[in-house]
Amino acid sequence: MLIAVLPGDGIGPEVAAEALRVLQALDLDLTFEEAPVGGAAYKAHGHPLPPGTLDLARHADAILFGAVGDPDCDALERALRPEQAILGLRRELGLFANLRPAKAFPELLGASALKPEIAAGIDLMIVRELTGDVYFGTPRGRRSTDVGLREGYDTMRYDEAEVSRIARLGFETARKRKGRLCSVDKANVLETSQLWRDVVIETSTDYPDVALTHMYVDNAAMQLVRDPGAFDVIVTGNLFGDILSDQASMCVGSIGLLPSASLDAAGKGLYEPIHGSAPDIAGKGKANPLATILSAAMMLRYSLGEPEAADRIEKAVATALAGGARTADLGGSLSTSEMGDRVLAAL
Ligand code: IPM
Ligand code: MG
């Protein structure tokens, strides 16, 4: 099995290195090939997603991704900005489904932004559509209004096939969990969302065993902090999923803890922490590598057919946390590689 390793920018290389150490310790038949992506790739090759990197991602069995984003690149035209690398990979590889699990760690309830008794109940999965919505809709751009004001515009859109495809994955996911699916939209205001809701309801007839509810995104944001334990699976569009998954991470305790899988129709995937490149702490050895290590576990489970190895990693992370291992985001003082050491020791 060939794993493409795309460390990227900021803390990306630091956290990816720890996930690699963990994968290498497992004694599986894995080969790793690294390529530049994001701002690092722009600086080396003039493009955030160079053809060689896209090629490697295409023929690898799975992709381990660090993070992209570099303030040095803020002034570049949009097509050359680091974020275009991850958006381009999602689009080019058809990675339409983003799974973002959020589960409370009993040892970390104190790190949650919520009261411990509320945080304790969190065990949810956000199923985020990843290749449509206002992220990719056209037309988009900048223009001048009749009265000469600068105007920016984007297009929110979904067609019914895109909605039913992600809805099905939401229902299937709920079926393997507690059987509850909450579809999040803004159907009280947006046409795109009304279509979304209609199609989710139509799709639900194939899943009579799953309890479907609907929630407006503003209410969902509130319920996520009021009673997050009430959620099982959330299915939502690209933009709402982006926002709600960051929020869910702080409910668990740190954005440094949440992994993700981005899958195509055949189950091939890109695995990345949900956090960004955190330029403010890059290169300081302060970043929490657990979200990336847990992303590697998701890779073993969803793309490589190694569920036992995935369990081993997840247990090792839980053991390290139970043993008091804490990076700065969790109120501790371990460095990135020391946290990696603690996970390796528990493995
Ligand atoms: C994420 C990130 C990306 C997104 C950025 C880096 C383009 O925030 O994966 O959640 O908005 O999808
Ligand atoms: Mg995000």
mmCIF file of C-alpha atoms and ligand atoms in Angstrom:
data_model
loop_
_atom_site.group_PDB
_atom_site.id
_atom_site.type_symbol
_atom_site.label_atom_id
_atom_site.label_comp_id
_atom_site.label_asym_id
_atom_site.label_seq_id
_atom_site.Cartn_x
_atom_site.Cartn_y
_atom_site.Cartn_z
ATOM 1 C CA MET A 1 0.000 0.000 0.000
ATOM 2 C CA LEU A 2 1.333 3.406 -1.000
ATOM 3 C CA ILE A 3 0.599 6.359 1.269
ATOM 4 C CA ALA A 4 1.081 9.869 -0.119
ATOM 5 C CA VAL A 5 2.339 12.118 2.662
ATOM 6 C CA LEU A 6 1.595 15.806 2.095
ATOM 7 C CA PRO A 7 2.814 17.700 5.189
ATOM 8 C CA GLY A 8 2.110 21.234 3.904
ATOM 9 C CA ASP A 9 2.639 24.416 5.886
ATOM 10 C CA GLY A 10 3.013 25.719 9.418
ATOM 11 C CA ILE A 11 2.589 22.959 11.981
ATOM 12 C CA GLY A 12 1.617 20.510 9.201
ATOM 13 C CA PRO A 13 5.096 18.936 8.880
ATOM 14 C CA GLU A 14 5.482 18.649 12.673
ATOM 15 C CA VAL A 15 2.200 16.847 13.249
ATOM 16 C CA ALA A 16 2.494 14.694 10.109
ATOM 17 C CA ALA A 17 5.932 13.489 11.272
ATOM 18 C CA GLU A 18 4.412 12.120 14.495
ATOM 19 C CA ALA A 19 1.596 10.349 12.653
ATOM 20 C CA LEU A 20 4.221 8.789 10.379
ATOM 21 C CA ARG A 21 6.227 7.506 13.336
ATOM 22 C CA VAL A 22 3.092 5.873 14.689
ATOM 23 C CA LEU A 23 2.216 4.275 11.341
ATOM 24 C CA GLN A 24 5.771 3.007 10.909
ATOM 25 C CA ALA A 25 5.698 1.394 14.341
ATOM 26 C CA LEU A 26 2.776 -0.831 13.339
ATOM 27 C CA ASP A 27 4.630 -3.360 11.221
ATOM 28 C CA LEU A 28 2.272 -3.106 8.281
ATOM 29 C CA ASP A 29 3.277 -3.279 4.641
ATOM 30 C CA LEU A 30 3.118 0.471 3.969
ATOM 31 C CA THR A 31 5.308 2.611 1.720
ATOM 32 C CA PHE A 32 5.397 6.366 2.141
ATOM 33 C CA GLU A 33 6.108 8.982 -0.482
ATOM 34 C CA GLU A 34 6.222 12.657 0.400
ATOM 35 C CA ALA A 35 5.361 15.671 -1.785
ATOM 36 C CA PRO A 36 5.051 19.421 -1.196
ATOM 37 C CA VAL A 37 1.657 21.086 -0.962
ATOM 38 C CA GLY A 38 0.255 24.523 -0.065
ATOM 39 C CA GLY A 39 2.492 27.518 0.559
ATOM 40 C CA ALA A 40 5.534 25.247 0.746
ATOM 41 C CA ALA A 41 4.776 23.976 -2.771
ATOM 42 C CA TYR A 42 4.152 27.504 -4.059
ATOM 43 C CA LYS A 43 7.536 28.605 -2.741
ATOM 44 C CA ALA A 44 9.326 25.596 -4.268
ATOM 45 C CA HIS A 45 7.388 25.116 -7.516
ATOM 46 C CA GLY A 46 5.242 28.220 -8.079
ATOM 47 C CA HIS A 47 1.938 26.404 -7.438
ATOM 48 C CA PRO A 48 0.166 25.216 -4.231
ATOM 49 C CA LEU A 49 -0.782 21.903 -5.884
ATOM 50 C CA PRO A 50 1.992 21.039 -8.361
ATOM 51 C CA PRO A 51 1.255 18.353 -10.988
ATOM 52 C CA GLY A 52 3.688 15.920 -9.313
ATOM 53 C CA THR A 53 1.831 16.207 -6.008
ATOM 54 C CA LEU A 54 -1.576 15.716 -7.624
ATOM 55 C CA ASP A 55 -0.209 12.724 -9.520
ATOM 56 C CA LEU A 56 1.127 11.099 -6.379
ATOM 57 C CA ALA A 57 -2.205 11.725 -4.627
ATOM 58 C CA ARG A 58 -4.034 10.124 -7.547
ATOM 59 C CA HIS A 59 -2.071 6.889 -7.617
ATOM 60 C CA ALA A 60 -1.554 6.453 -3.865
ATOM 61 C CA ASP A 61 -3.892 4.154 -1.923
ATOM 62 C CA ALA A 62 -4.490 6.882 0.647
ATOM 63 C CA ILE A 63 -3.280 10.384 1.473
ATOM 64 C CA LEU A 64 -2.046 11.656 4.816
ATOM 65 C CA PHE A 65 -2.333 15.430 4.862
ATOM 66 C CA GLY A 66 -0.928 17.914 7.392
ATOM 67 C CA ALA A 67 -2.270 21.447 6.945
ATOM 68 C CA VAL A 68 -2.049 24.335 4.488
ATOM 69 C CA GLY A 69 -2.071 28.082 5.007
ATOM 70 C CA ASP A 70 0.780 30.569 5.089
ATOM 71 C CA PRO A 71 0.476 34.293 5.867
ATOM 72 C CA ASP A 72 3.342 34.976 3.411
ATOM 73 C CA CYS A 73 0.908 33.996 0.661
ATOM 74 C CA ASP A 74 -2.031 36.204 1.741
ATOM 75 C CA ALA A 75 -1.419 38.736 -1.013
ATOM 76 C CA LEU A 76 -1.308 36.179 -3.822
ATOM 77 C CA GLU A 77 -4.202 35.875 -6.261
ATOM 78 C CA ARG A 78 -6.707 33.334 -4.980
ATOM 79 C CA ALA A 79 -5.746 30.576 -7.439
ATOM 80 C CA LEU A 80 -2.220 30.501 -5.990
ATOM 81 C CA ARG A 81 -3.096 30.588 -2.300
ATOM 82 C CA PRO A 82 -2.210 27.557 -0.156
ATOM 83 C CA GLU A 83 -5.884 26.718 0.594
ATOM 84 C CA GLN A 84 -6.389 26.032 -3.120
ATOM 85 C CA ALA A 85 -4.275 22.905 -2.685
ATOM 86 C CA ILE A 86 -6.742 21.182 -0.376
ATOM 87 C CA LEU A 87 -9.741 22.469 -2.332
ATOM 88 C CA GLY A 88 -8.096 21.266 -5.572
ATOM 89 C CA LEU A 89 -7.386 17.822 -4.116
ATOM 90 C CA ARG A 90 -10.980 17.484 -2.912
ATOM 91 C CA ARG A 91 -12.309 18.495 -6.329
ATOM 92 C CA GLU A 92 -9.827 16.591 -8.543
ATOM 93 C CA LEU A 93 -10.087 13.378 -6.533
ATOM 94 C CA GLY A 94 -13.858 13.620 -6.057
ATOM 95 C CA LEU A 95 -13.554 13.539 -2.256
ATOM 96 C CA PHE A 96 -17.169 14.500 -1.676
ATOM 97 C CA ALA A 97 -17.682 13.096 1.797
ATOM 98 C CA ASN A 98 -15.987 14.443 4.879
ATOM 99 C CA LEU A 99 -16.337 12.491 8.114
ATOM 100 C CA ARG A 100 -15.501 14.432 11.255
ATOM 101 C CA PRO A 101 -16.050 12.460 14.457
ATOM 102 C CA ALA A 102 -16.121 14.279 17.795
ATOM 103 C CA LYS A 103 -16.082 12.227 20.964
ATOM 104 C CA ALA A 104 -15.428 13.264 24.531
ATOM 105 C CA PHE A 105 -12.277 11.891 26.173
ATOM 106 C CA PRO A 106 -13.170 11.244 29.835
ATOM 107 C CA GLU A 107 -9.738 12.546 30.923
ATOM 108 C CA LEU A 108 -10.146 15.813 29.058
ATOM 109 C CA LEU A 109 -13.517 17.019 30.244
ATOM 110 C CA GLY A 110 -11.748 19.846 32.045
ATOM 111 C CA ALA A 111 -10.295 21.083 28.736
ATOM 112 C CA SER A 112 -13.709 21.451 27.114
ATOM 113 C CA ALA A 113 -15.168 24.904 26.697
ATOM 114 C CA LEU A 114 -18.367 23.374 28.132
ATOM 115 C CA LYS A 115 -19.271 22.267 31.651
ATOM 116 C CA PRO A 116 -17.819 18.772 32.132
ATOM 117 C CA GLU A 117 -21.223 17.138 32.647
ATOM 118 C CA ILE A 118 -22.388 18.535 29.295
ATOM 119 C CA ALA A 119 -19.171 17.680 27.443
ATOM 120 C CA ALA A 120 -19.192 14.119 28.797
ATOM 121 C CA GLY A 121 -22.048 13.105 26.501
ATOM 122 C CA ILE A 122 -20.397 14.081 23.202
ATOM 123 C CA ASP A 123 -20.199 11.253 20.699
ATOM 124 C CA LEU A 124 -21.171 12.567 17.314
ATOM 125 C CA MET A 125 -20.156 12.360 13.690
ATOM 126 C CA ILE A 126 -20.394 15.271 11.296
ATOM 127 C CA VAL A 127 -20.867 14.134 7.692
ATOM 128 C CA ARG A 128 -19.960 17.212 5.664
ATOM 129 C CA GLU A 129 -20.445 17.493 1.900
ATOM 130 C CA LEU A 130 -17.083 18.567 0.532
ATOM 131 C CA THR A 131 -17.113 19.292 -3.195
ATOM 132 C CA GLY A 132 -20.125 21.565 -3.677
ATOM 133 C CA ASP A 133 -21.933 24.513 -2.111
ATOM 134 C CA VAL A 134 -20.722 28.091 -2.038
ATOM 135 C CA TYR A 135 -17.134 26.749 -1.909
ATOM 136 C CA PHE A 136 -17.263 25.744 -5.570
ATOM 137 C CA GLY A 137 -20.385 27.412 -6.995
ATOM 138 C CA THR A 138 -20.054 29.765 -9.940
ATOM 139 C CA PRO A 139 -20.338 32.567 -10.830
ATOM 140 C CA ARG A 140 -18.173 34.097 -8.173
ATOM 141 C CA GLY A 141 -15.890 37.042 -8.152
ATOM 142 C CA ARG A 142 -15.579 40.758 -7.727
ATOM 143 C CA ARG A 143 -17.302 43.419 -9.769
ATOM 144 C CA SER A 144 -18.428 46.980 -9.598
ATOM 145 C CA THR A 145 -22.023 47.960 -8.806
ATOM 146 C CA ASP A 146 -24.081 50.492 -10.819
ATOM 147 C CA VAL A 147 -22.976 53.187 -8.442
ATOM 148 C CA GLY A 148 -19.333 52.166 -8.634
ATOM 149 C CA LEU A 149 -19.051 50.298 -5.332
ATOM 150 C CA ARG A 150 -16.819 47.223 -5.181
ATOM 151 C CA GLU A 151 -18.901 44.095 -4.724
ATOM 152 C CA GLY A 152 -17.930 40.497 -3.960
ATOM 153 C CA TYR A 153 -20.244 37.587 -4.793
ATOM 154 C CA ASP A 154 -20.329 33.791 -4.538
ATOM 155 C CA THR A 155 -22.939 31.249 -5.548
ATOM 156 C CA MET A 156 -24.457 28.749 -3.144
ATOM 157 C CA ARG A 157 -25.713 25.752 -5.121
ATOM 158 C CA TYR A 158 -26.387 22.029 -4.878
ATOM 159 C CA ASP A 159 -28.036 19.719 -7.367
ATOM 160 C CA GLU A 160 -30.194 16.852 -6.162
ATOM 161 C CA ALA A 161 -27.639 14.174 -7.037
ATOM 162 C CA GLU A 162 -25.034 15.835 -4.831
ATOM 163 C CA VAL A 163 -27.504 16.044 -1.957
ATOM 164 C CA SER A 164 -28.796 12.479 -2.190
ATOM 165 C CA ARG A 165 -25.233 11.100 -2.423
ATOM 166 C CA ILE A 166 -24.143 12.703 0.845
ATOM 167 C CA ALA A 167 -27.540 12.072 2.466
ATOM 168 C CA ARG A 168 -27.154 8.337 1.742
ATOM 169 C CA LEU A 169 -23.777 8.335 3.437
ATOM 170 C CA GLY A 170 -25.353 10.134 6.383
ATOM 171 C CA PHE A 171 -28.086 7.497 6.665
ATOM 172 C CA GLU A 172 -25.572 4.623 6.284
ATOM 173 C CA THR A 173 -23.368 6.179 8.956
ATOM 174 C CA ALA A 174 -26.306 6.605 11.332
ATOM 175 C CA ARG A 175 -27.294 2.987 10.732
ATOM 176 C CA LYS A 176 -23.886 1.827 12.010
ATOM 177 C CA ARG A 177 -24.171 4.080 15.078
ATOM 178 C CA LYS A 178 -27.219 4.992 17.162
ATOM 179 C CA GLY A 179 -29.601 5.280 14.216
ATOM 180 C CA ARG A 180 -30.239 9.019 14.453
ATOM 181 C CA LEU A 181 -29.554 11.486 11.644
ATOM 182 C CA CYS A 182 -29.924 15.248 11.954
ATOM 183 C CA SER A 183 -29.837 17.145 8.658
ATOM 184 C CA VAL A 184 -28.678 20.733 9.122
ATOM 185 C CA ASP A 185 -29.711 23.458 6.675
ATOM 186 C CA LYS A 186 -31.108 26.982 6.456
ATOM 187 C CA ALA A 187 -34.307 26.084 4.647
ATOM 188 C CA ASN A 188 -36.202 28.980 6.219
ATOM 189 C CA VAL A 189 -34.145 31.387 4.104
ATOM 190 C CA LEU A 190 -32.201 29.651 1.320
ATOM 191 C CA GLU A 191 -33.492 27.934 -1.838
ATOM 192 C CA THR A 192 -30.425 25.683 -1.859
ATOM 193 C CA SER A 193 -31.359 24.517 1.627
ATOM 194 C CA GLN A 194 -35.018 23.916 0.745
ATOM 195 C CA LEU A 195 -33.904 21.618 -2.074
ATOM 196 C CA TRP A 196 -31.445 19.989 0.349
ATOM 197 C CA ARG A 197 -34.242 19.307 2.827
ATOM 198 C CA ASP A 198 -36.645 17.990 0.162
ATOM 199 C CA VAL A 199 -34.027 15.566 -1.190
ATOM 200 C CA VAL A 200 -32.994 14.367 2.274
ATOM 201 C CA ILE A 201 -36.657 13.607 3.035
ATOM 202 C CA GLU A 202 -37.068 11.752 -0.279
ATOM 203 C CA THR A 203 -33.911 9.741 0.395
ATOM 204 C CA SER A 204 -35.133 8.839 3.886
ATOM 205 C CA THR A 205 -37.764 6.462 2.465
ATOM 206 C CA ASP A 206 -34.908 3.990 1.832
ATOM 207 C CA TYR A 207 -33.879 4.202 5.494
ATOM 208 C CA PRO A 208 -37.023 3.682 7.583
ATOM 209 C CA ASP A 209 -34.852 2.367 10.427
ATOM 210 C CA VAL A 210 -33.039 5.709 10.827
ATOM 211 C CA ALA A 211 -34.721 8.495 12.825
ATOM 212 C CA LEU A 212 -34.381 11.658 10.722
ATOM 213 C CA THR A 213 -34.675 15.178 12.109
ATOM 214 C CA HIS A 214 -33.975 18.587 10.564
ATOM 215 C CA MET A 215 -32.421 21.608 12.177
ATOM 216 C CA TYR A 216 -31.609 25.113 11.003
ATOM 217 C CA VAL A 217 -27.918 25.803 11.238
ATOM 218 C CA ASP A 218 -28.249 28.636 13.735
ATOM 219 C CA ASN A 219 -30.219 26.400 16.074
ATOM 220 C CA ALA A 220 -27.742 23.558 15.486
ATOM 221 C CA ALA A 221 -24.893 25.834 16.579
ATOM 222 C CA MET A 222 -26.816 26.590 19.755
ATOM 223 C CA GLN A 223 -27.776 22.956 20.452
ATOM 224 C CA LEU A 224 -24.150 21.901 19.989
ATOM 225 C CA VAL A 225 -23.186 23.877 23.070
ATOM 226 C CA ARG A 226 -26.461 23.412 24.959
ATOM 227 C CA ASP A 227 -26.790 19.621 24.675
ATOM 228 C CA PRO A 228 -24.204 18.119 22.291
ATOM 229 C CA GLY A 229 -24.913 14.636 23.636
ATOM 230 C CA ALA A 230 -28.282 14.727 21.855
ATOM 231 C CA PHE A 231 -26.568 14.442 18.435
ATOM 232 C CA ASP A 232 -25.604 11.179 16.788
ATOM 233 C CA VAL A 233 -24.911 11.887 13.100
ATOM 234 C CA ILE A 234 -25.166 15.345 11.543
ATOM 235 C CA VAL A 235 -25.311 15.609 7.752
ATOM 236 C CA THR A 236 -24.824 19.044 6.261
ATOM 237 C CA GLY A 237 -23.404 21.092 3.411
ATOM 238 C CA ASN A 238 -19.865 22.260 2.895
ATOM 239 C CA LEU A 239 -20.017 25.690 4.544
ATOM 240 C CA PHE A 240 -22.201 24.774 7.526
ATOM 241 C CA GLY A 241 -20.105 21.638 8.100
ATOM 242 C CA ASP A 242 -16.910 23.660 8.094
ATOM 243 C CA ILE A 243 -18.226 25.931 10.827
ATOM 244 C CA LEU A 244 -19.974 23.331 12.996
ATOM 245 C CA SER A 245 -16.955 21.001 13.008
ATOM 246 C CA ASP A 246 -14.650 23.685 14.408
ATOM 247 C CA GLN A 247 -17.276 24.376 17.049
ATOM 248 C CA ALA A 248 -17.597 20.675 17.915
ATOM 249 C CA SER A 249 -13.837 20.473 18.432
ATOM 250 C CA MET A 250 -13.871 23.027 21.242
ATOM 251 C CA CYS A 251 -16.784 21.211 22.838
ATOM 252 C CA VAL A 252 -14.502 18.149 23.024
ATOM 253 C CA GLY A 253 -11.574 20.145 24.376
ATOM 254 C CA SER A 254 -9.214 21.215 21.642
ATOM 255 C CA ILE A 255 -9.094 21.639 17.912
ATOM 256 C CA GLY A 256 -5.870 19.670 18.180
ATOM 257 C CA LEU A 257 -7.842 16.477 18.809
ATOM 258 C CA LEU A 258 -10.230 16.086 15.881
ATOM 259 C CA PRO A 259 -9.334 13.918 12.883
ATOM 260 C CA SER A 260 -11.110 13.711 9.562
ATOM 261 C CA ALA A 261 -11.532 11.504 6.533
ATOM 262 C CA SER A 262 -12.423 12.819 3.080
ATOM 263 C CA LEU A 263 -13.680 9.992 0.890
ATOM 264 C CA ASP A 264 -14.479 9.444 -2.754
ATOM 265 C CA ALA A 265 -17.247 7.168 -4.043
ATOM 266 C CA ALA A 266 -14.942 4.134 -3.885
ATOM 267 C CA GLY A 267 -13.748 4.773 -0.327
ATOM 268 C CA LYS A 268 -10.328 6.123 -1.239
ATOM 269 C CA GLY A 269 -9.489 8.897 1.125
ATOM 270 C CA LEU A 270 -7.478 11.853 2.263
ATOM 271 C CA TYR A 271 -6.913 12.027 6.015
ATOM 272 C CA GLU A 272 -6.185 15.261 7.827
ATOM 273 C CA PRO A 273 -6.605 16.963 11.183
ATOM 274 C CA ILE A 274 -9.453 19.482 11.065
ATOM 275 C CA HIS A 275 -7.165 22.224 12.378
ATOM 276 C CA GLY A 276 -5.167 24.538 10.156
ATOM 277 C CA SER A 277 -1.493 25.390 9.844
ATOM 278 C CA ALA A 278 -1.386 27.547 13.028
ATOM 279 C CA PRO A 279 1.440 29.830 11.801
ATOM 280 C CA ASP A 280 1.698 31.429 15.257
ATOM 281 C CA ILE A 281 3.091 28.248 16.809
ATOM 282 C CA ALA A 282 4.742 26.716 13.730
ATOM 283 C CA GLY A 283 8.273 25.418 14.181
ATOM 284 C CA LYS A 284 8.094 25.645 17.968
ATOM 285 C CA GLY A 285 7.295 22.011 18.666
ATOM 286 C CA LYS A 286 4.145 23.067 20.512
ATOM 287 C CA ALA A 287 1.430 21.651 18.259
ATOM 288 C CA ASN A 288 -0.737 18.757 19.391
ATOM 289 C CA PRO A 289 -0.155 15.836 16.978
ATOM 290 C CA LEU A 290 -3.126 13.781 18.206
ATOM 291 C CA ALA A 291 -5.612 14.951 15.548
ATOM 292 C CA THR A 292 -3.186 13.812 12.841
ATOM 293 C CA ILE A 293 -2.356 10.562 14.636
ATOM 294 C CA LEU A 294 -6.105 9.879 14.929
ATOM 295 C CA SER A 295 -6.477 10.748 11.234
ATOM 296 C CA ALA A 296 -3.924 8.029 10.485
ATOM 297 C CA ALA A 297 -6.137 5.645 12.471
ATOM 298 C CA MET A 298 -9.129 6.640 10.326
ATOM 299 C CA MET A 299 -6.991 5.954 7.238
ATOM 300 C CA LEU A 300 -6.284 2.414 8.439
ATOM 301 C CA ARG A 301 -9.971 1.864 9.097
ATOM 302 C CA TYR A 302 -11.588 3.435 6.012
ATOM 303 C CA SER A 303 -9.029 3.030 3.207
ATOM 304 C CA LEU A 304 -6.543 0.342 4.165
ATOM 305 C CA GLY A 305 -8.752 -2.370 5.643
ATOM 306 C CA GLU A 306 -6.812 -2.498 8.920
ATOM 307 C CA PRO A 307 -9.446 -1.889 11.601
ATOM 308 C CA GLU A 308 -7.420 -3.629 14.341
ATOM 309 C CA ALA A 309 -4.454 -1.365 13.726
ATOM 310 C CA ALA A 310 -6.827 1.616 13.840
ATOM 311 C CA ASP A 311 -8.163 0.425 17.205
ATOM 312 C CA ARG A 312 -4.614 0.059 18.498
ATOM 313 C CA ILE A 313 -3.782 3.666 17.651
ATOM 314 C CA GLU A 314 -7.003 4.996 19.163
ATOM 315 C CA LYS A 315 -6.424 2.999 22.351
ATOM 316 C CA ALA A 316 -2.828 4.229 22.534
ATOM 317 C CA VAL A 317 -4.009 7.836 22.274
ATOM 318 C CA ALA A 318 -6.589 7.250 25.020
ATOM 319 C CA THR A 319 -3.921 5.599 27.195
ATOM 320 C CA ALA A 320 -1.502 8.491 26.684
ATOM 321 C CA LEU A 321 -4.201 10.982 27.660
ATOM 322 C CA ALA A 322 -5.266 8.886 30.643
ATOM 323 C CA GLY A 323 -1.615 8.855 31.717
ATOM 324 C CA GLY A 324 -1.641 12.657 31.810
ATOM 325 C CA ALA A 325 0.067 13.428 28.485
ATOM 326 C CA ARG A 326 -0.831 17.021 27.580
ATOM 327 C CA THR A 327 0.408 19.463 24.981
ATOM 328 C CA ALA A 328 -0.006 23.216 25.503
ATOM 329 C CA ASP A 329 -3.497 23.373 23.938
ATOM 330 C CA LEU A 330 -4.621 20.944 26.655
ATOM 331 C CA GLY A 331 -2.964 22.937 29.414
ATOM 332 C CA GLY A 332 0.212 20.850 29.525
ATOM 333 C CA SER A 333 3.826 21.294 28.507
ATOM 334 C CA LEU A 334 4.688 18.307 26.302
ATOM 335 C CA SER A 335 6.229 19.091 22.938
ATOM 336 C CA THR A 336 4.828 17.706 19.699
ATOM 337 C CA SER A 337 7.386 14.902 19.562
ATOM 338 C CA GLU A 338 7.084 14.136 23.288
ATOM 339 C CA MET A 339 3.350 13.608 22.766
ATOM 340 C CA GLY A 340 4.272 11.337 19.844
ATOM 341 C CA ASP A 341 6.628 9.440 22.195
ATOM 342 C CA ARG A 342 3.828 8.938 24.719
ATOM 343 C CA VAL A 343 1.535 7.491 22.059
ATOM 344 C CA LEU A 344 4.318 5.226 20.765
ATOM 345 C CA ALA A 345 5.031 4.027 24.301
ATOM 346 C CA ALA A 346 1.350 3.160 24.764
ATOM 347 C CA LEU A 347 1.273 1.322 21.437
HETATM 348 C C1 IPM B 1 -11.242 22.684 6.740
HETATM 349 C C2 IPM B 1 -10.538 23.973 6.429
HETATM 350 C C3 IPM B 1 -10.624 24.218 4.923
HETATM 351 C C4 IPM B 1 -12.094 24.369 4.574
HETATM 352 C C5 IPM B 1 -9.798 25.413 4.393
HETATM 353 C C6 IPM B 1 -8.343 25.288 4.762
HETATM 354 C C7 IPM B 1 -9.941 25.585 2.905
HETATM 355 O O1 IPM B 1 -11.082 25.021 7.160
HETATM 356 O O2 IPM B 1 -10.853 21.636 6.199
HETATM 357 O O3 IPM B 1 -12.178 22.721 7.541
HETATM 358 O O4 IPM B 1 -12.660 25.469 4.679
HETATM 359 O O5 IPM B 1 -12.691 23.366 4.196
HETATM 360 MG MG MG B 2 -12.489 24.406 8.626
#
